[in-house]
Coordinates of C-alpha atoms in Angstrom, one line a residue:
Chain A
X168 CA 7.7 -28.8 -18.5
X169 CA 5.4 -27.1 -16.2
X170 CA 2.6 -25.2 -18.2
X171 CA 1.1 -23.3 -14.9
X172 CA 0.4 -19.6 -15.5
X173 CA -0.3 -17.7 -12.5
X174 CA -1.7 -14.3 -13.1
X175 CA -0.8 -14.9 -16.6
X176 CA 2.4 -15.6 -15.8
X177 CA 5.0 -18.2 -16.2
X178 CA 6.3 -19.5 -12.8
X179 CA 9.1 -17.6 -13.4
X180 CA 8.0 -14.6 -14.7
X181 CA 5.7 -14.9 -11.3
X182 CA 8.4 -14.9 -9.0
X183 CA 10.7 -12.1 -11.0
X184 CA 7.5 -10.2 -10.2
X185 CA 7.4 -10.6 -6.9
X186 CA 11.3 -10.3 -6.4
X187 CA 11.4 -6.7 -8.3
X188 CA 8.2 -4.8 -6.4
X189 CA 8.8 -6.8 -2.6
X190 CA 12.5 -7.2 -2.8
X191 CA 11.7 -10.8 -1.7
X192 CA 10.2 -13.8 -2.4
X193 CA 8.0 -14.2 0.5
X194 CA 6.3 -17.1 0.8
X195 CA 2.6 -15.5 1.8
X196 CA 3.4 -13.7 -1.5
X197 CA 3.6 -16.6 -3.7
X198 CA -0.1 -17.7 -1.6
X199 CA -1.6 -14.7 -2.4
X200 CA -0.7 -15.1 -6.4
X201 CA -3.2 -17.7 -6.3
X202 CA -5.4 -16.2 -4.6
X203 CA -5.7 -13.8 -6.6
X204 CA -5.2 -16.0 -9.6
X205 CA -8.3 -17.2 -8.5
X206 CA -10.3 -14.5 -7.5
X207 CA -9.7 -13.0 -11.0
X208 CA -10.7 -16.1 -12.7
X209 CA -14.2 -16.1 -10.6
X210 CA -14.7 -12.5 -11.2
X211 CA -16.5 -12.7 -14.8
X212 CA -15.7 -9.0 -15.6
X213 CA -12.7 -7.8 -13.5
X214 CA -12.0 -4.7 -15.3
X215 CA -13.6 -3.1 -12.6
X216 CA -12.7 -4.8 -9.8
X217 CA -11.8 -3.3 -6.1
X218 CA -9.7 -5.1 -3.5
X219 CA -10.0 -5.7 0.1
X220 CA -6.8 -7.5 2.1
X221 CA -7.5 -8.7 5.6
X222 CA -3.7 -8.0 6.8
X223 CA -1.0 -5.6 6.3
X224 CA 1.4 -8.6 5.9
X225 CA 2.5 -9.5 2.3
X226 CA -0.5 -10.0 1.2
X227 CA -1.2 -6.3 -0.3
X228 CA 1.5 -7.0 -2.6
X229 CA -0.1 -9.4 -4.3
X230 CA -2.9 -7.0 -5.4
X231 CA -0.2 -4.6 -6.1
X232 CA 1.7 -6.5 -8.6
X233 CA -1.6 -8.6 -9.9
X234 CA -4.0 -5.9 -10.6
X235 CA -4.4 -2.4 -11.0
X236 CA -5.6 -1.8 -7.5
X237 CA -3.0 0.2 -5.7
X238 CA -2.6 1.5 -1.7
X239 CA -2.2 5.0 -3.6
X240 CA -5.3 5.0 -6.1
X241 CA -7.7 3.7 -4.2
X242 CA -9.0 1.1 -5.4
X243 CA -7.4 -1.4 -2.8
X244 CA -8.6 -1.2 1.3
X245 CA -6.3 -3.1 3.8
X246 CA -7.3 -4.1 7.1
X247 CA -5.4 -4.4 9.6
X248 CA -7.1 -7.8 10.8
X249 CA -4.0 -10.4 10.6
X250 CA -6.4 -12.7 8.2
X251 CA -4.8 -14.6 5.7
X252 CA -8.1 -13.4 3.1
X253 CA -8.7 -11.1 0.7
X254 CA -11.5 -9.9 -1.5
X255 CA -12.0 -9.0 -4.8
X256 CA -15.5 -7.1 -6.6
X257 CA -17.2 -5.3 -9.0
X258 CA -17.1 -2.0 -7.8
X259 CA -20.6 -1.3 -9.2
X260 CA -22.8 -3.8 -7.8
X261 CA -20.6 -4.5 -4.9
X262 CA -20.5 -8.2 -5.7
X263 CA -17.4 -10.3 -6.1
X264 CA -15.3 -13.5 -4.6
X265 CA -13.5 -13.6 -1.0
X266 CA -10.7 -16.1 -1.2
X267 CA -8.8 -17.8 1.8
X268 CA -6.0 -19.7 3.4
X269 CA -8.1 -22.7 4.2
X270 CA -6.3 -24.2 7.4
X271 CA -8.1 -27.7 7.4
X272 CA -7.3 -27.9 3.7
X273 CA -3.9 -27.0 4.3
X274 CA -3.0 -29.6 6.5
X275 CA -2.4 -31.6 3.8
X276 CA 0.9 -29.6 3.0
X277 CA 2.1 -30.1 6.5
X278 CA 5.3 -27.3 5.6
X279 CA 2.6 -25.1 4.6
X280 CA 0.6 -25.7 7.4
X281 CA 3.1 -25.6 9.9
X282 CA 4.9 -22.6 8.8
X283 CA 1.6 -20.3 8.5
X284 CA 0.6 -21.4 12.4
X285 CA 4.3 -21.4 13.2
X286 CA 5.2 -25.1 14.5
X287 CA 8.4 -25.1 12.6
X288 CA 11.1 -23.2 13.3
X289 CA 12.8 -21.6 10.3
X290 CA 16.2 -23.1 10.9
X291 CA 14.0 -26.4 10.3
X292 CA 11.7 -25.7 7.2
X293 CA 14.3 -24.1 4.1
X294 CA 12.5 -21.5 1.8
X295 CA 13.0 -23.6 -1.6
X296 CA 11.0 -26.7 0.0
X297 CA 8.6 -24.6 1.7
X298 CA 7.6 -22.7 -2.0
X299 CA 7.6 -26.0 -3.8
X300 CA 5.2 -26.9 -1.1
X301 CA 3.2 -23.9 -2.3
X302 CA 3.4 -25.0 -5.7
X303 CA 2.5 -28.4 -5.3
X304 CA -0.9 -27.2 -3.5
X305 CA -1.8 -24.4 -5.5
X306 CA -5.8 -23.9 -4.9
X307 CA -5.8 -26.6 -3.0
X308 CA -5.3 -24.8 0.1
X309 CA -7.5 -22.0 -0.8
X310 CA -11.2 -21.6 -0.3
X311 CA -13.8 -19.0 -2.1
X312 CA -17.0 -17.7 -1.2
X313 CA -19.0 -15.0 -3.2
X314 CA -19.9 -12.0 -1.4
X315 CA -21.8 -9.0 -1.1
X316 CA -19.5 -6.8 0.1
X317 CA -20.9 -3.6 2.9
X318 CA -18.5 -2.0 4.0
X319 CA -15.2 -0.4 3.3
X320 CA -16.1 0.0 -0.2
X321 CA -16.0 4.4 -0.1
X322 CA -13.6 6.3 -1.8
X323 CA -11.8 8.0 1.1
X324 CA -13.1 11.6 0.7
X325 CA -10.8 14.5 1.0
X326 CA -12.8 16.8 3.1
X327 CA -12.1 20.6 4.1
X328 CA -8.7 21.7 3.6
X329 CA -7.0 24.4 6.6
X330 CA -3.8 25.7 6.9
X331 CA -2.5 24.5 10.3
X332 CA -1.1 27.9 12.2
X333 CA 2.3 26.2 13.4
X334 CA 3.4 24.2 10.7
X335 CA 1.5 26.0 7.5
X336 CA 1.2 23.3 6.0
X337 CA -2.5 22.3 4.9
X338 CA -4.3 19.8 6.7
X339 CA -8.1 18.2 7.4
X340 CA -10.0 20.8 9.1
X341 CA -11.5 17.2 11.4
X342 CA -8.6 17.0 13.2
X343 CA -9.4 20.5 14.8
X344 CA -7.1 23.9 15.4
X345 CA -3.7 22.7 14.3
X346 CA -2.3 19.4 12.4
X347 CA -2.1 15.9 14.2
X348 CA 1.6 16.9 14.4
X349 CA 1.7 19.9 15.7
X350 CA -0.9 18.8 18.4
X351 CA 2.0 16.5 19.1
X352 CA 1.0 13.5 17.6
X353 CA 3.6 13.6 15.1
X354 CA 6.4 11.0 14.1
X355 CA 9.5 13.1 14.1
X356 CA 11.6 15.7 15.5
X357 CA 13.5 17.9 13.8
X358 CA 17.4 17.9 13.8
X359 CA 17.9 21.5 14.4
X360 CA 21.5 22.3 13.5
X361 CA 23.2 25.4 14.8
X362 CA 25.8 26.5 13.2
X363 CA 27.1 28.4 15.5
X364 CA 27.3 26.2 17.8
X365 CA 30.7 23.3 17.8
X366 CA 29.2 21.1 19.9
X367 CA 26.4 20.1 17.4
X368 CA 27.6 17.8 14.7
X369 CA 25.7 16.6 11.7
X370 CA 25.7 12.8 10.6
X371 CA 27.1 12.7 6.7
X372 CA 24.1 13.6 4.6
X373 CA 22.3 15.4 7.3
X374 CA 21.5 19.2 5.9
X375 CA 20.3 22.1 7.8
X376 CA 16.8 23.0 7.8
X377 CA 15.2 24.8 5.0
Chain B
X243 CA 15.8 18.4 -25.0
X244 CA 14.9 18.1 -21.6
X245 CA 17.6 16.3 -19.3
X246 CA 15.7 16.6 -16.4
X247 CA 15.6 13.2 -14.4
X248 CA 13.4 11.8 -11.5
X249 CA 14.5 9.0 -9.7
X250 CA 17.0 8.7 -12.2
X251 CA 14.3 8.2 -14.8
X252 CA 14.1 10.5 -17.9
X253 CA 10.6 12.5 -18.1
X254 CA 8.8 9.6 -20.2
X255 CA 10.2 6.6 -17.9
X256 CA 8.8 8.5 -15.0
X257 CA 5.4 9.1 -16.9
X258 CA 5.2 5.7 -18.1
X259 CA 6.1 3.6 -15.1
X260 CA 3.4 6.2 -12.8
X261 CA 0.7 5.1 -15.6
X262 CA 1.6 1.1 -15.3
X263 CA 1.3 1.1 -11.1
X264 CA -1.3 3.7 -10.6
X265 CA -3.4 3.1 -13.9
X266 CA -3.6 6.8 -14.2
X267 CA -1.2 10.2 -14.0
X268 CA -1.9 11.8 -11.0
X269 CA -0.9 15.2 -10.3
X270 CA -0.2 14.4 -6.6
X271 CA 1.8 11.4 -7.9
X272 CA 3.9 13.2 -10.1
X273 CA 4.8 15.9 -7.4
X274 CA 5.0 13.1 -5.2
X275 CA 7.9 11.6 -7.7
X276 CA 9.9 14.7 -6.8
X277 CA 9.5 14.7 -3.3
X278 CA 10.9 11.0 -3.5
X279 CA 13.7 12.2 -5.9
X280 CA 15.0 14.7 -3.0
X281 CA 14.5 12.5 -0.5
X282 CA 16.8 9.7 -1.8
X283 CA 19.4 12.4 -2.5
X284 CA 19.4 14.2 0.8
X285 CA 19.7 10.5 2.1
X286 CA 23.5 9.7 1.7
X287 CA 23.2 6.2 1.9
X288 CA 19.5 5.0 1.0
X289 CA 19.9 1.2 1.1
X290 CA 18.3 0.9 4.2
X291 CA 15.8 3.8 3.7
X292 CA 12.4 3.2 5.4
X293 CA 9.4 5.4 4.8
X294 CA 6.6 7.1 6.3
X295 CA 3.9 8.1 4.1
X296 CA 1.5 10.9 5.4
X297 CA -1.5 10.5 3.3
X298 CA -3.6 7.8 1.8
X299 CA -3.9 9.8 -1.3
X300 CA -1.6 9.1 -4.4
X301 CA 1.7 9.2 -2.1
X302 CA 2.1 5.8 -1.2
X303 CA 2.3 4.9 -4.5
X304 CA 5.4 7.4 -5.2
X305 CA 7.0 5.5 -2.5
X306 CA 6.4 1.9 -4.0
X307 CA 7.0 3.1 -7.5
X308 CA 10.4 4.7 -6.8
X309 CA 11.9 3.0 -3.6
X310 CA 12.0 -0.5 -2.4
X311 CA 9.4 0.3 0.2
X312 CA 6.3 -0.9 -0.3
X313 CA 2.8 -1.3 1.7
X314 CA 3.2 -5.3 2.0
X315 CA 7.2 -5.5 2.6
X316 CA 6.4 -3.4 5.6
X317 CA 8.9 -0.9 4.6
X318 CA 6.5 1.9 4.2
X319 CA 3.9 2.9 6.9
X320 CA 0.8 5.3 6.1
X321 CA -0.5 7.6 8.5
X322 CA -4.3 8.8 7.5
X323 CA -3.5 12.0 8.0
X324 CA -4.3 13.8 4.5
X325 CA -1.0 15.9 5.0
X326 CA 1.1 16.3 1.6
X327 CA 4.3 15.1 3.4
X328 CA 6.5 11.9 3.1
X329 CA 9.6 10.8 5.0
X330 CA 12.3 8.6 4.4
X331 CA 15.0 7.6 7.0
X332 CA 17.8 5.2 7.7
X333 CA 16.4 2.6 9.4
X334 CA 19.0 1.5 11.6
X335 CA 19.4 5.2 13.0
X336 CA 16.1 6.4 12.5
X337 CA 17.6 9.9 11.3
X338 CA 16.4 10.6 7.7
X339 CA 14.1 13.7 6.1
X340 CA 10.5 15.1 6.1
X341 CA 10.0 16.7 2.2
X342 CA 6.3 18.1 2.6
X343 CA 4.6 20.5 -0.4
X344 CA 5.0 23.7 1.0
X345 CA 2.3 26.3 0.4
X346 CA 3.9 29.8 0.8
X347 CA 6.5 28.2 -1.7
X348 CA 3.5 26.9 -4.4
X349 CA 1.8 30.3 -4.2
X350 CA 4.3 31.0 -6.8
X351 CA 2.9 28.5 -9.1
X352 CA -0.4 29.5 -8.7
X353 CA -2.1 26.1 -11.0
X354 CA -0.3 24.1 -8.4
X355 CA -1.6 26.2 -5.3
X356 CA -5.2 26.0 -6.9
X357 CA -5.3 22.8 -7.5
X358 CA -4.1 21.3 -4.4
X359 CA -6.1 23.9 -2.0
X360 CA -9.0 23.1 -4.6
X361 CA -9.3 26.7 -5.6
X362 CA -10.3 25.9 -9.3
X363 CA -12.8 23.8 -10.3
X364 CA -11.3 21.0 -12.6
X365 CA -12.7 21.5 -16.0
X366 CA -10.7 25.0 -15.2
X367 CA -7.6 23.6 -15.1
X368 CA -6.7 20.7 -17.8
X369 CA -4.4 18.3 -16.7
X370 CA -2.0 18.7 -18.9
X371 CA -1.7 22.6 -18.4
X372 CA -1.4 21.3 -14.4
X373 CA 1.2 18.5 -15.1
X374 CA 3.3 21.6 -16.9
X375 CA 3.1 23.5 -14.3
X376 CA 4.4 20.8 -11.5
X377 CA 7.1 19.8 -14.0
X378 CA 8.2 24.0 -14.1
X379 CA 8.4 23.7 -10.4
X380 CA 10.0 20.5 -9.5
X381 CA 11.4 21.1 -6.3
X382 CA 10.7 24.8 -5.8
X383 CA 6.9 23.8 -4.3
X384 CA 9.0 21.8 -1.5
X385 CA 10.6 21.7 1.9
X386 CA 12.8 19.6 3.1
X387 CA 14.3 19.1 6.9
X388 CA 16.4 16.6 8.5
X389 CA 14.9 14.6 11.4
X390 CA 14.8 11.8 14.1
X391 CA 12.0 9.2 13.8
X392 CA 10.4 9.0 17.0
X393 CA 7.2 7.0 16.6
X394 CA 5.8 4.2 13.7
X395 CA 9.2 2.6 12.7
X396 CA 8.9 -0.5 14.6
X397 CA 7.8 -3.6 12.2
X398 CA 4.2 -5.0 12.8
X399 CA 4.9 -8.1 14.6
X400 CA 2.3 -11.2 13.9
X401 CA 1.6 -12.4 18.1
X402 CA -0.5 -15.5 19.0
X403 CA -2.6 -17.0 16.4
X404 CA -5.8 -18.7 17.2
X405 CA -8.0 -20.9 15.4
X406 CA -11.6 -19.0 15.3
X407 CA -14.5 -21.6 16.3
X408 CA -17.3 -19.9 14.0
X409 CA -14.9 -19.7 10.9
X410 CA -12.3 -22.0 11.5
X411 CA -9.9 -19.7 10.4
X412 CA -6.2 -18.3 12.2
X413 CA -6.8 -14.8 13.5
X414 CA -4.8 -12.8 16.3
X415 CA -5.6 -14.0 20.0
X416 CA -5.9 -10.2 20.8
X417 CA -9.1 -10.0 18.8
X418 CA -10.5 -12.3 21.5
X419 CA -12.6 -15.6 21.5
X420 CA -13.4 -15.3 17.7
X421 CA -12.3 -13.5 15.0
X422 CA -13.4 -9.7 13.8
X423 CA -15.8 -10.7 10.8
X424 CA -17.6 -13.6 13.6
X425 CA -17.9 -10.8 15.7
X426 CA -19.8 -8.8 13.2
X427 CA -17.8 -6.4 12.6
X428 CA -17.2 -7.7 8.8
X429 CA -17.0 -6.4 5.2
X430 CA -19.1 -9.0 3.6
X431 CA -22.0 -11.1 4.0
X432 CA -22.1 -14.3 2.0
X433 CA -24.3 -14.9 -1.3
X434 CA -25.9 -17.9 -0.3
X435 CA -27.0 -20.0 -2.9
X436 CA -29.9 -22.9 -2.9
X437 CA -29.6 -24.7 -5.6
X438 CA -32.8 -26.1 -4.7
X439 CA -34.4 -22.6 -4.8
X440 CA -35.2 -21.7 -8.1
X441 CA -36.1 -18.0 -6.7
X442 CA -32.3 -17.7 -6.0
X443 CA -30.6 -16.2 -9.2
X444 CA -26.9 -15.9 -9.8
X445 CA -25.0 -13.4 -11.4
X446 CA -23.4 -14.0 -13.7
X447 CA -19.9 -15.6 -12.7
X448 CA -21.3 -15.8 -9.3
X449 CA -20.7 -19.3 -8.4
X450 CA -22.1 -21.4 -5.3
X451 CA -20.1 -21.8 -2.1
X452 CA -17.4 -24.1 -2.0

């Protein structure tokens, strides 16, 4: 029997966790459980605790599922750095626990090791004896330090609203005369259908502009 | 009785499971439930549906409530661009739809206009007179139009990794001969603690570096 709660979760409960809101069990994932696991457990109070992840990959998730500190409310900053870190803290007195992969501790679990710095290909390393590799460490790989956090820590501010002239839609009046997109900076182009016209076919499920 | 459903959810499910993720009911969040609704419908075959978000604020967390996208799966990217838009698009063809809130429309609903062009002051406007209004207008506050991704689909790829010699952690070679935080350019500075010192107090749950 295996009595380990993570995040106050049974090992399984854990994974179903990860499964429903990442659609897989990624390996970083089950990394940053602990991590966070462990940053909670430092943080005395954590009812009011902010996050900051140090890579887009995975790791984000982790906060997601583990606390209440979303992309969408707020409450959780990602970086864009490609650091295997993250930081949790009381969002009053800016204090709180960074916790990271520790690469000279993980060379002790050579699959983790070698499948963080990529020195075994994936053919070679299967998923099921790389996460038992992640269980068996558990902290071990890890490392904390308390912080004081100083930067990143503002709410993003919602500043003066306009209504761009091209689109009319409403954007930040920062980004000058017209929206980011319409200053052709945008991600898209519209499919402009004419209906009129034979030679312009529609994939299945494609409407015509609104 | 109210049959109404969102993301094939009833009204309560859709309430309940926006309080669980985002710890509170936003009104962005629950227009932002509708714009995801449509989305996945004008989508004839969402299974492979990646997103673009267009706002930091409440949005991504429609997204990564109600679709499999979400920030750390790298299905969803987020463009700071404070525009009330989202996108989701087939990811193998990269034709999908734009659904933005669009503002000649909400002029009809004028608690919805008001409150997103920040017209009336909040204690004006209670929430729940707001969230009444957003649920009278589902869809009828939207636009929706077909497109062709063109930019910010590609997945982040992880390049070299180097070891950093202040830190001794892995961090992108592009960063150059140490990481970002040994360059100064960090979020935290570290609580040092001298246990020798008795003019060094902890916090509590502040604990010394390990």
């Amino acid at each position: 029997m295996d009595n380990l709660l993570i995040c106050g979760r049974s090992r399984e409960d854990f994974l179903e966790e990860i499964r429903r809101f990442h659609s897989l069990v990624a390996p970083g994932l089950i990394i940053g459980g602990f991590m966070v696991d462990w940053a909670l457990e430092l943080l005395s109070d954590n009812s009011e605790a902010d996050a900051i992840v140090e890579t887009v990959h995975c790791l984000p998730d982790a906060i997601q599922i583990f606390t209440p500190c979303t992309y969408g409310n707020g409450w959780m900053k990602v970086l864009d750095w490609d650091k295997f870190a993250l930081s949790l803290y009381n969002k009053r007195n800016l204090q709180g626990f960074r916790i990271w992969l520790d690469l000279n501790k993980a060379k002790s679990f050579p699959n983790v090791y070698n499948w963080y710095m990529r020195l075994t290909p994936k053919k070679n390393l299967p998923l099921d004896v790389l996460l038992q590799s992640i269980f068996d460490a558990r902290r071990s790989i890890l490392s904390s330090c308390p912080i004081n956090v100083t930067a990143f820590y503002e709410k993003k501010k919602k500043g003066t609203i306009k209504v761009c002239p091209a689109c009319e839609e409403a954007y930040p009046a920062t980004q000058g005369d017209a929206c980011l997109a319409c200053q052709g900076k945008g991600y898209y182009e519209p499919i402009v259908v004419k209906l009129t016209d034979a030679t312009h076919v529609l994939s299945p499920g494609l409407l015509p502009l609104e």
